[in-house]
Tab-separated table of C-alpha atoms and ligand atoms in Angstrom:
chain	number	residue	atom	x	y	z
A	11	UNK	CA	79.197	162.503	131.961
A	12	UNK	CA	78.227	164.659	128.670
A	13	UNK	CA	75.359	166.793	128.561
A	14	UNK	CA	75.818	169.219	126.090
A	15	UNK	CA	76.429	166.828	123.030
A	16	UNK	CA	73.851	164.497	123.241
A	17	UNK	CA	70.966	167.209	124.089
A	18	UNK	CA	72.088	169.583	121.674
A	19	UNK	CA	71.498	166.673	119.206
A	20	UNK	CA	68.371	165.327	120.407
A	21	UNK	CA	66.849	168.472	121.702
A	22	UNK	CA	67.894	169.643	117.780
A	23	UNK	CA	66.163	166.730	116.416
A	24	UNK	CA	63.073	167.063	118.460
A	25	UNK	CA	62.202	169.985	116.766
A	26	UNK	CA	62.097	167.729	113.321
A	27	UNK	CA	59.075	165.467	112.402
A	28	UNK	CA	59.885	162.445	112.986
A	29	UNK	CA	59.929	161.037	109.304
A	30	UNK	CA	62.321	158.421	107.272
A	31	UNK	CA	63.740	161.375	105.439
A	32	UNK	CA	65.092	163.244	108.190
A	33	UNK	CA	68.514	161.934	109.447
A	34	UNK	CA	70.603	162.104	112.356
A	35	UNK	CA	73.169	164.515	110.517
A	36	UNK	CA	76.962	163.044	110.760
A	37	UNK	CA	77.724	166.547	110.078
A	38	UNK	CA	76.064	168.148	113.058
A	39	UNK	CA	77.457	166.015	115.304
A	40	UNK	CA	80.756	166.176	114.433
A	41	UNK	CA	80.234	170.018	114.338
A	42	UNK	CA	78.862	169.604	118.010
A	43	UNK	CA	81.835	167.278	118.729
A	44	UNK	CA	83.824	170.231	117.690
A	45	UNK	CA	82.555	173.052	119.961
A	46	UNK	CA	82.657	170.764	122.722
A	47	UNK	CA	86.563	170.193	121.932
A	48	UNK	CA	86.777	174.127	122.037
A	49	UNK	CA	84.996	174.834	124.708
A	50	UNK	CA	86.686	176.996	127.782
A	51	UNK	CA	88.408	174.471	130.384
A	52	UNK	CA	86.281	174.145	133.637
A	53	UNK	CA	87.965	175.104	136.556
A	54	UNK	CA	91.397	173.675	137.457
A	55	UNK	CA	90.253	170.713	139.793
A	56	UNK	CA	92.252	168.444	141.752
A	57	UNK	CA	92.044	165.211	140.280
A	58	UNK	CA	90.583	162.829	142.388
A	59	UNK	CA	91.528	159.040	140.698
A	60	UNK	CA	90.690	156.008	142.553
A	61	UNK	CA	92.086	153.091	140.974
A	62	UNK	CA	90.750	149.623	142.017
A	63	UNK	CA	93.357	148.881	144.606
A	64	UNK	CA	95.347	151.465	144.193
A	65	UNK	CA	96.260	152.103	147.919
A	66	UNK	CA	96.869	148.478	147.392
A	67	UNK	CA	99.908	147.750	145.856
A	68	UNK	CA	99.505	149.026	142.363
A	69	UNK	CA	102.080	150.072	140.206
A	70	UNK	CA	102.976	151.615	137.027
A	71	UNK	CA	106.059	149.555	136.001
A	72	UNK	CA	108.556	149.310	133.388
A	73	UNK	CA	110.109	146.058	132.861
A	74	UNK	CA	113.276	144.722	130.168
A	75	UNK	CA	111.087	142.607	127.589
A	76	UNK	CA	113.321	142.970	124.161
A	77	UNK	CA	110.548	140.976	121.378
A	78	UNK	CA	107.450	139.864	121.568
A	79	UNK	CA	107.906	136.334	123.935
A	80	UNK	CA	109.469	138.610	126.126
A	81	UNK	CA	106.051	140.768	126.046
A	82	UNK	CA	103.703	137.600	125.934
A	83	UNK	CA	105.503	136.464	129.277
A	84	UNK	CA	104.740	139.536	130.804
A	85	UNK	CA	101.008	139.532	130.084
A	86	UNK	CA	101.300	135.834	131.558
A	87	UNK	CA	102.692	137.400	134.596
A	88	UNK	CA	99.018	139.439	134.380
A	89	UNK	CA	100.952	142.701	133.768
A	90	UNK	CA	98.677	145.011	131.600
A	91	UNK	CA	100.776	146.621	129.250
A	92	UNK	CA	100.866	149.810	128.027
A	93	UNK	CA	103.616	151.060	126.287
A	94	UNK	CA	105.862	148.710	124.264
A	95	UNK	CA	109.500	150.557	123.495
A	96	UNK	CA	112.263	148.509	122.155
A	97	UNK	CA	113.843	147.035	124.538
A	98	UNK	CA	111.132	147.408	127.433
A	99	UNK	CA	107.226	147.909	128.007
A	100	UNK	CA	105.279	149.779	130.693
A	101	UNK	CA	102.365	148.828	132.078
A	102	UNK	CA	100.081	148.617	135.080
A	103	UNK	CA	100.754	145.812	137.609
A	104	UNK	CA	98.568	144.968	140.965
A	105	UNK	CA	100.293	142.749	144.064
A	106	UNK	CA	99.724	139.447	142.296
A	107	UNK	CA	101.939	140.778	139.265
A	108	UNK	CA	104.340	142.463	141.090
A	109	UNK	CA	105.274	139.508	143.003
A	110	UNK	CA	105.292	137.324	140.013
A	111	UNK	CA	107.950	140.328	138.254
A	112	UNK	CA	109.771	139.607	141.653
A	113	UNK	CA	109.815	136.282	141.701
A	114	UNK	CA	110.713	135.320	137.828
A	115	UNK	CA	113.677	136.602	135.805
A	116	UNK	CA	112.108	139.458	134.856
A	117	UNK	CA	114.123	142.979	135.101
A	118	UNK	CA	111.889	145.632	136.453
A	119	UNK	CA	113.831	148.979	135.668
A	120	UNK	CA	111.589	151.005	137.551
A	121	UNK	CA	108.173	150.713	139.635
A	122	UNK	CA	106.293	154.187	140.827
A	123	UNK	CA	103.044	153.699	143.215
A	124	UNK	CA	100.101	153.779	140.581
A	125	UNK	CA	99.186	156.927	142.932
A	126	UNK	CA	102.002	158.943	142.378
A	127	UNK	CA	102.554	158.028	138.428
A	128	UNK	CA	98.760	159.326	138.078
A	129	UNK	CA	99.279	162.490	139.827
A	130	UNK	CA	102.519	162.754	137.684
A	131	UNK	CA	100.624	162.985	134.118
A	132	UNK	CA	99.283	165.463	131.985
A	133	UNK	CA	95.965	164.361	131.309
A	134	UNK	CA	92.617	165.451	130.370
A	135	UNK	CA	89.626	165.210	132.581
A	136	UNK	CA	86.595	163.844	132.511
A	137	UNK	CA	84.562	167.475	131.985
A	138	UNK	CA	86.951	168.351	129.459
A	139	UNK	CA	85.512	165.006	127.661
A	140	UNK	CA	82.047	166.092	127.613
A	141	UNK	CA	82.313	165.094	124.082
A	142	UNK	CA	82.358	161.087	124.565
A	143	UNK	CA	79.510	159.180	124.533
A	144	UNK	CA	78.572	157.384	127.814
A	145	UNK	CA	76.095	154.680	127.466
A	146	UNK	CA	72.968	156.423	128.009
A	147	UNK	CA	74.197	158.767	125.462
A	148	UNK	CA	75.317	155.756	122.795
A	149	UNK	CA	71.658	154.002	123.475
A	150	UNK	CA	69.497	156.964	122.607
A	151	UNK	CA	71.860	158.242	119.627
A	152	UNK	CA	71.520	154.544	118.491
A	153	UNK	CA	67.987	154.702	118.898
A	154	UNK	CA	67.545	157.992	117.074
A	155	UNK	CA	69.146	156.808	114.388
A	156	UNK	CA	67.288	153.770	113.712
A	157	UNK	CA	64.235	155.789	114.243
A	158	UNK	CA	64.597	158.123	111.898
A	159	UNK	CA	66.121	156.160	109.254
A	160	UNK	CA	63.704	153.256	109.462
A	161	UNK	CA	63.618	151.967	105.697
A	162	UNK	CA	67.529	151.108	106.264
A	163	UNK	CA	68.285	150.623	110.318
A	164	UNK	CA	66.806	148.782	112.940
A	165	UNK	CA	68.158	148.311	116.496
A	166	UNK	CA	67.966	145.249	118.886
A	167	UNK	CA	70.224	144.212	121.650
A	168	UNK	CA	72.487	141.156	121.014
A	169	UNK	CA	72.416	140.175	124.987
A	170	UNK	CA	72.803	142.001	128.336
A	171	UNK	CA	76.024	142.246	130.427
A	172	UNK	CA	76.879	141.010	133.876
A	173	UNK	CA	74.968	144.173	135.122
A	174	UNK	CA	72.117	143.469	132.249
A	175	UNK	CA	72.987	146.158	130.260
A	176	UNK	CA	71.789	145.627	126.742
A	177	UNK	CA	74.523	145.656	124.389
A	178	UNK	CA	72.892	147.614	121.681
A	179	UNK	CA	73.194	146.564	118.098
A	180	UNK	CA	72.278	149.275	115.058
A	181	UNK	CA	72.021	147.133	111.349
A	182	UNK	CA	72.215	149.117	108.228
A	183	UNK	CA	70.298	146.916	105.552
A	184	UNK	CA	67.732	148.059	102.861
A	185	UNK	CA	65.899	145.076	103.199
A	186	UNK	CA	66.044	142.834	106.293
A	187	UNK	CA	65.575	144.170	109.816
A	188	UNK	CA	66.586	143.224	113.457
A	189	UNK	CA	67.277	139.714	113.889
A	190	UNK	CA	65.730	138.310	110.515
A	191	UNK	CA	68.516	136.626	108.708
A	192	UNK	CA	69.775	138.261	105.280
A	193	UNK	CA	72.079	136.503	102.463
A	194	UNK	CA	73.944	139.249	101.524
A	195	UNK	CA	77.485	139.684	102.871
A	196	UNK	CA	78.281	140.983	105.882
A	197	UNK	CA	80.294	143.371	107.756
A	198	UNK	CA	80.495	143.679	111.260
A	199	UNK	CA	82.089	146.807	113.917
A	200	UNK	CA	82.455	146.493	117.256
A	201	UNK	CA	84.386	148.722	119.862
A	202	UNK	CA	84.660	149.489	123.153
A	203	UNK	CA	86.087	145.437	124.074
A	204	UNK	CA	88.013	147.325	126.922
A	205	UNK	CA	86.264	149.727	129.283
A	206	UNK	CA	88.819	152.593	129.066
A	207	UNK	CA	88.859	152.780	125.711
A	208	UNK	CA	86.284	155.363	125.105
A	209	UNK	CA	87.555	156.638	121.800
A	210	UNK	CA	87.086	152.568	120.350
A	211	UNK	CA	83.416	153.253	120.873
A	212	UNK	CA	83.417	156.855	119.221
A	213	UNK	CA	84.593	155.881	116.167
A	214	UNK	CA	81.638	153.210	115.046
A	215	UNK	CA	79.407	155.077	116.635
A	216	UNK	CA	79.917	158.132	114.584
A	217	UNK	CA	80.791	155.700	111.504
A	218	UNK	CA	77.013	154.977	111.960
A	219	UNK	CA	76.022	158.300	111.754
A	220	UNK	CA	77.750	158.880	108.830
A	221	UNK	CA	76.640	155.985	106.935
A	222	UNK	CA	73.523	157.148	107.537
A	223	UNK	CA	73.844	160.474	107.107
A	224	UNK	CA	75.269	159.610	103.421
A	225	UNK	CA	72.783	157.489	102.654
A	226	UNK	CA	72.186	158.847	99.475
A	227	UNK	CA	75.493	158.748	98.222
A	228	UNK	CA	76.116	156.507	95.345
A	229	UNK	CA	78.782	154.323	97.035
A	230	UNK	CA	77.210	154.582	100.331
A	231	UNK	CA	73.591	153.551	98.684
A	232	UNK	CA	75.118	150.484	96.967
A	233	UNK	CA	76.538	149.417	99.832
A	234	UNK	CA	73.603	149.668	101.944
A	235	UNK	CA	71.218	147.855	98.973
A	236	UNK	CA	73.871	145.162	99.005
A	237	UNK	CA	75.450	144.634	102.059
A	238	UNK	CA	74.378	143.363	105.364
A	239	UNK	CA	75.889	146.109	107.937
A	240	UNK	CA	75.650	145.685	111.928
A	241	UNK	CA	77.615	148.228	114.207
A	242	UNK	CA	77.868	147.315	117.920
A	243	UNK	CA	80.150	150.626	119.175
A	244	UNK	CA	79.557	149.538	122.780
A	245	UNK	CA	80.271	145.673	123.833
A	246	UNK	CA	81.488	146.491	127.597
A	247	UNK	CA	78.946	148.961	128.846
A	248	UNK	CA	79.335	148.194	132.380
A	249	UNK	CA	83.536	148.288	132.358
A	250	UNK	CA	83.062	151.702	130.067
A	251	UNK	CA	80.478	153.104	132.897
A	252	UNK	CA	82.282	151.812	135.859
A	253	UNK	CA	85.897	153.819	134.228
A	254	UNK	CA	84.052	157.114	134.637
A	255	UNK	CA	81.925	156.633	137.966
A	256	UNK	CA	82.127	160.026	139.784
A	257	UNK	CA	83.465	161.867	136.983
A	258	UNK	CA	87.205	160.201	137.270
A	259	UNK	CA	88.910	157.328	135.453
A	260	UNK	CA	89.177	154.719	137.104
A	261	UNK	CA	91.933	152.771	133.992
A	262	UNK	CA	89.438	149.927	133.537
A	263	UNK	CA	89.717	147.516	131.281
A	264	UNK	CA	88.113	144.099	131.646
A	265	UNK	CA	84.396	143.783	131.881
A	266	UNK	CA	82.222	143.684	135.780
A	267	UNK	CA	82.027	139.908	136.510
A	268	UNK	CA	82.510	139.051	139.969
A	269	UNK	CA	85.624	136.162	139.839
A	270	UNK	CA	85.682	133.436	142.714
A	271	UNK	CA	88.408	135.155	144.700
A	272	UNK	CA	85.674	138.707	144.728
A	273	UNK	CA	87.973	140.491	142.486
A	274	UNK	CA	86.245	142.180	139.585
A	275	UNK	CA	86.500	141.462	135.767
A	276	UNK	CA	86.895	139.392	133.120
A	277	UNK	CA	90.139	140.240	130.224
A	278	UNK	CA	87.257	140.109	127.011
A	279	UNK	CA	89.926	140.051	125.048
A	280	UNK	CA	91.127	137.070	126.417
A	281	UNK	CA	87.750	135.367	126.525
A	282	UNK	CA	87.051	133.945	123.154
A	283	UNK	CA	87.648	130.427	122.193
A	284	UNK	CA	91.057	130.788	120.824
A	285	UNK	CA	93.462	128.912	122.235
A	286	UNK	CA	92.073	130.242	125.525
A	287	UNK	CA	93.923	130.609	128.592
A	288	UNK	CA	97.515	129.943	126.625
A	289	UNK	CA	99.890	132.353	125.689
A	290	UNK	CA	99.599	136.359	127.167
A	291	UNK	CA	96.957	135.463	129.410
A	292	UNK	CA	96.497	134.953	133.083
A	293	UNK	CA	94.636	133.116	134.888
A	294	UNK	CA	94.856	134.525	138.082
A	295	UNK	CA	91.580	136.690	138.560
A	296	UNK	CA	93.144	139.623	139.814
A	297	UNK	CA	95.033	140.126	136.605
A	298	UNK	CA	94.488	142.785	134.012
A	299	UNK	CA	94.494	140.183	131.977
A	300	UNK	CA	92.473	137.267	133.262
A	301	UNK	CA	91.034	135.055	130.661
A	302	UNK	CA	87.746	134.173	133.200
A	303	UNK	CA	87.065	130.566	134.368
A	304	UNK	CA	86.525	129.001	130.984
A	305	UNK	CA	86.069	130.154	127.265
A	306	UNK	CA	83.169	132.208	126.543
A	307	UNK	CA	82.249	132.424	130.303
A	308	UNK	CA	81.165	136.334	130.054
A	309	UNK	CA	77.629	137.352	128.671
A	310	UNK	CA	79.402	139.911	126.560
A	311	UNK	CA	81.829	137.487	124.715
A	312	UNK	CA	78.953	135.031	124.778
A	313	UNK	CA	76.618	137.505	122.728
A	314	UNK	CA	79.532	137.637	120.274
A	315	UNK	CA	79.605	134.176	119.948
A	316	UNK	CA	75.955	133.637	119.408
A	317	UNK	CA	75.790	136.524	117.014
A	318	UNK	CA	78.477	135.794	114.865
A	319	UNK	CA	77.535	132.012	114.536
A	320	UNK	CA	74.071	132.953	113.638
A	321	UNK	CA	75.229	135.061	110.531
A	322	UNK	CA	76.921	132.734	108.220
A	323	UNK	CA	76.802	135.677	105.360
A	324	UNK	CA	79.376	138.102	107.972
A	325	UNK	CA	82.618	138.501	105.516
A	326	UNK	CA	84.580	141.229	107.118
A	327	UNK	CA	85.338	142.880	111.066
A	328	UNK	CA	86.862	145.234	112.836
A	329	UNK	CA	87.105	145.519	116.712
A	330	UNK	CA	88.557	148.643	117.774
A	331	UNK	CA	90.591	149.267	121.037
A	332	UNK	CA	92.817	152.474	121.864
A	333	UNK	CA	95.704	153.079	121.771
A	334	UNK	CA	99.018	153.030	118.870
A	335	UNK	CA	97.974	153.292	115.778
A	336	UNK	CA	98.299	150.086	114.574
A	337	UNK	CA	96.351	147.608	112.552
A	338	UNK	CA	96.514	143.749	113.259
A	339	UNK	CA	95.176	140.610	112.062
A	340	UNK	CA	95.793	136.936	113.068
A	341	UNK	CA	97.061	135.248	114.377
A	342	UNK	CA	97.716	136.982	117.380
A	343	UNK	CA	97.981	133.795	119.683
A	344	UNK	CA	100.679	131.691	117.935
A	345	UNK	CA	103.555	133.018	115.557
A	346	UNK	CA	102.559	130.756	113.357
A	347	UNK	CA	101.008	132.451	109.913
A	348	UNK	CA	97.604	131.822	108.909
A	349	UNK	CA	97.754	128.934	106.748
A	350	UNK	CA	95.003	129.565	104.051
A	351	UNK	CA	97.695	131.772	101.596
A	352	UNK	CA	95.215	133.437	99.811
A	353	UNK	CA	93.370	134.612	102.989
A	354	UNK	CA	96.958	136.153	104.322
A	355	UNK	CA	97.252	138.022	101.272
A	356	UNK	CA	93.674	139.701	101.643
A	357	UNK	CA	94.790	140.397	105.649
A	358	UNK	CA	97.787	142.038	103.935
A	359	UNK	CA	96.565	144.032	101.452
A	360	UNK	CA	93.531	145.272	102.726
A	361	UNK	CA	95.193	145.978	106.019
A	362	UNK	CA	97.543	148.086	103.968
A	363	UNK	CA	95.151	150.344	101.911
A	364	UNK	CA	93.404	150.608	105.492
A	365	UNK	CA	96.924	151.681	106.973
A	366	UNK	CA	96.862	154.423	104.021
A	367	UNK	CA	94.024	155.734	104.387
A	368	UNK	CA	94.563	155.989	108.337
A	369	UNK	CA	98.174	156.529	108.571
A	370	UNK	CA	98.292	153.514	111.266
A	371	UNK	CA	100.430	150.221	110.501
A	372	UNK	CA	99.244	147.064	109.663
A	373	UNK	CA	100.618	144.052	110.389
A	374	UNK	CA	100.357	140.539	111.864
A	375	UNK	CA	98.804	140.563	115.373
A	376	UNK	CA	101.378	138.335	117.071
A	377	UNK	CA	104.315	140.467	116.225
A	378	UNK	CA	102.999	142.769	118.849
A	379	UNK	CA	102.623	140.314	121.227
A	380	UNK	CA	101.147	136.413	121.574
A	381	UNK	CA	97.740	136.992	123.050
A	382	UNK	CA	95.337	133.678	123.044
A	383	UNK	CA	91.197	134.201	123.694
A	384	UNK	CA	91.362	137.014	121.037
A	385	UNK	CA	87.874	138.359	119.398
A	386	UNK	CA	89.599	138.605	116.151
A	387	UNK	CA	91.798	135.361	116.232
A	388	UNK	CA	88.143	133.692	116.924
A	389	UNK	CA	86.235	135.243	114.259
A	390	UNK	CA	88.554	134.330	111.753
A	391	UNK	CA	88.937	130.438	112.904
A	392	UNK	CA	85.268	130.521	113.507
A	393	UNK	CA	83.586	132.115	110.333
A	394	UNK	CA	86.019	132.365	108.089
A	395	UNK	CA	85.930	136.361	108.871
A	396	UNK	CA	88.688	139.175	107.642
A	397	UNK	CA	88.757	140.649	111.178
A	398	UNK	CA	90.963	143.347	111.928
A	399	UNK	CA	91.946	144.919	115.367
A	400	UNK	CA	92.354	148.359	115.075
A	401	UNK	CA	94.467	149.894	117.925
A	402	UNK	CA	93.195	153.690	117.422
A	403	UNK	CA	95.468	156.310	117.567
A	404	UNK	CA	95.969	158.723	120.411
A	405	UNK	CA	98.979	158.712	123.533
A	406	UNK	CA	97.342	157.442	125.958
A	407	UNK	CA	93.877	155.936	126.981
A	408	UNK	CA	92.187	159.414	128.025
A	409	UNK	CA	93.570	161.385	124.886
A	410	UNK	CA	91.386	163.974	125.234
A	411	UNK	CA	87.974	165.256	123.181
A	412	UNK	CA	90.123	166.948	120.686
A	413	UNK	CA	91.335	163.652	118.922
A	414	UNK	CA	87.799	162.441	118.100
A	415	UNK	CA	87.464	164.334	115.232
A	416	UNK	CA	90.453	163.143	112.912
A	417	UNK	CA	90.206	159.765	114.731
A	418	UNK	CA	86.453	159.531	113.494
A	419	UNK	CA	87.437	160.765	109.591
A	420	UNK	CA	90.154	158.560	109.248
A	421	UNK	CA	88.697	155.549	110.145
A	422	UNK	CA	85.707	156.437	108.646
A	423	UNK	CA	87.325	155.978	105.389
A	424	UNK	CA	89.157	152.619	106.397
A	425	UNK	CA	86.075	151.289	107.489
A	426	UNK	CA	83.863	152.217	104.255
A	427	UNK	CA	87.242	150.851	102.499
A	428	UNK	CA	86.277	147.464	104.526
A	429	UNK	CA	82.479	147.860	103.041
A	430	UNK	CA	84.011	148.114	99.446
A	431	UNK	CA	85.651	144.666	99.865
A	432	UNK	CA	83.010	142.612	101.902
A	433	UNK	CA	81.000	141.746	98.550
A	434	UNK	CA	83.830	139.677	97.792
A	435	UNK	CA	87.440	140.343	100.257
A	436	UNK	CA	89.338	138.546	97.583
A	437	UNK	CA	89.249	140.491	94.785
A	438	UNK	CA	91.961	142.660	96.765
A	439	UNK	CA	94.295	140.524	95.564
B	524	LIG	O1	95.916	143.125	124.312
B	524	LIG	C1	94.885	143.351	123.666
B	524	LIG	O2	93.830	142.763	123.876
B	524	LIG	C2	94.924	144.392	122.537
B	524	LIG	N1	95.625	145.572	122.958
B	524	LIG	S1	94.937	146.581	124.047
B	524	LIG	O3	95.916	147.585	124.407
B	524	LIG	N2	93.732	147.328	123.366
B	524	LIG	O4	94.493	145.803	125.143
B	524	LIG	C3	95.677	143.842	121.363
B	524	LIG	C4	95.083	142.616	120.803
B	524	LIG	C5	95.931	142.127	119.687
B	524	LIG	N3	95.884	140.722	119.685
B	524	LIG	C6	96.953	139.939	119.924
B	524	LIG	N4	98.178	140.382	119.932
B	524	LIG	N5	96.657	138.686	120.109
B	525	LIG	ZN1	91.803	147.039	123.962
């Protein structure tokens, strides 16, 4: 839980009159960002995780997987991997998976009790991350910012989660507001798809800030006269809430549903309507990656759906997810390429200049590994969108507050990059 962040902004803006001119300043929070990064350690606490099951059979494995079927069998197997190396991958794996890497040919080259792997690594703690944004802080810095900017951003709430959570929506637009439908094209962000990765909803959160915050900016301005922009940092609220209940991660990723066997969550990533349920996902509830009892069966993924389908004019995307500093784009749940030539070109190229300007490598999703019910995969098949998966940099899913800063900037620069070309994505090539 932050406190200092949030009410040194807020409290800070208080003090302003509440006009159109004055701005959430991108500046002053990444300045706040900062001192909280360099603040003095708390006290040396004990650590006290408590993984879902963790007394219950959970392990941090690594298993022999030498290419990328070897790494979409695994997922299959509902092992939720972590690390890919060359000829192996590690990865979280509950009773269910470890008794399907028992009872396939899979080679597991060592298994250490979730417990003791935990209490093994050098991580950073909760209070050391004061700098994050949990989602009460994300809902009021989303509505500050559409308050105070109100000739350009309005906020609304694209649907509620399991626990009816609103998943907050902030459009940029000199023109139309909230829901009302706009012509020009459109480019959409959304992070935070899986709950531990905190940093995925950082980065459009403070993209928004920026944006608005730059406002006046020639290349900003244009963009927001012509452009259609809608930033959704935080699509798993509950999941990201539920990771840091009691002030310890909890290494969640899927979302809160309740499955039929009582087990909790819902892969989103494997949730969307592309080739669901196939390739790299499980459909054993338990799994780290279960794909749910049908396509589209979460309200999150389902809000997604509905939102992208009513906004014909969206062009470009990027969902962003921690950790490896990597950009992808489909497929991701065949090997097969995209078939429309030109459109793998743009996917190319502008995942390149965005792989300059962030230092991260671009390339085609599947190489990675086959993963069906994508967000990205589905966007693309469905609208016709550019939609990139960014896999933000950082070792780890807790990387600390420190990496916010130069995460933020980076992007920040691939993702105005992404503006540039949503007017028209093919004149990359
Ligand atoms: O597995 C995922 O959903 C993404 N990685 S993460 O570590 N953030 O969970 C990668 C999605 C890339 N898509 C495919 N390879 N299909
Ligand atoms: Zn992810």
């Amino acid at each position: 839980m932050k406190t200092s962040l949030l009410s040194i902004v807020l409290l800070g803006a208080a003090a302003l009159p509440l006009t159109a001119a004055e701005n959430i300043s991108y500046s002053q929070l990444l300045r706040e960002i900062t001192s909280v990064e360099q603040a003095p350690a708390p006290e040396p606490s004990v650590e006290k995780i408590s993984i879902p099951g963790a007394d219950a059979g959970r392990y941090w494995v690594t298993v022999k997987a030498a290419d990328s079927r070897a790494r979409t069998r695994l997922l299959e197997a509902g092992l939720d991997i972590v690390e890919i190396a060359k000829d192996s991958v590690s990865g979280y794996a509950g009773p269910y998976t470890m008794g399907q890497l028992s009872n396939k040919s899979f080679v597991v080259t060592s298994q250490v009790p979730l417990a003791d792997y935990l209490g093994k690594m050098n991580k950073d703690f909760p209070s050391q991350d004061a700098a994050y944004h949990n989602f009460k802080e994300t809902t009021d810095l989303l509505k500050e910012m559409a308050a105070r900017n109100s000739d350009i951003a309005s906020l609304f709430s694209i649907g509620k989660t399991v626990e009816g959570r609103d998943i907050w929506c902030l459009r940029i637009n000199s023109a139309a507001k909230g829901e009302t439908p706009s012509a020009k094209p459109g480019a959409l962000y959304i992070g935070n798809h899986h709950a531990r990765e905190h940093l995925s909803n950082e980065v459009p959160l403070l993209f928004a800030a920026y944006l608005l915050d730059h406002k006046n900016d020639a290349d900003i301005k244009k963009y927001i006269a012509t452009l259609d922009i809608y930033i959704i940092p935080m699509l798993n609220p509950d999941g990201a809430e539920y990771d840091i209940k009691n002030g310890s991660y909890q290494y969640y990723r899927k979302n809160m549903s309740v499955n039929s066997d009582k087990s909790r969550g819902v892969d989103l990533n494997r949730n969307y309507d592309s080739w669901w349920c196939q390739a790299g996902a499980s459909n054993y509830p338990g799994a780290d990656t279960y794909c749910g009892p049908r396509a589209f069966s979460e309200p999150e993924s389902q809000a997604v759906k509905r939102f992208v389908e009513a906004r014909r004019n969206l062009k470009t995307h990027i969902s962003y997810h921690t950790y490896g500093s990597e950009i992808l784009y489909p497929w991701g749940g065949t090997d097969a390429e995209i078939s429309n030539t030109r459109d793998k070109q743009v996917f190319i190229k502008a995942g390149d200049e965005m792989g300059k300007l962030t230092g991260y490598r671009s390339y085609k999703s599947s190489e990675m590994y086959v993963a069906t019910g994508d967000s990205c995969d589905w966007a693309y098949a469905a609208g016709g969108i550019f939609a990139f998966t960014f896999e933000l940099e950082g070792r780890g899913f807790y990387p600390g507050a420190a990496i916010i800063t130069n995460a933020v900037t980076k992007n920040i620069k691939a993702a105005v990059y992404l503006l540039s070309i949503t007017d028209n994505p093919y004149k990359v090539i």
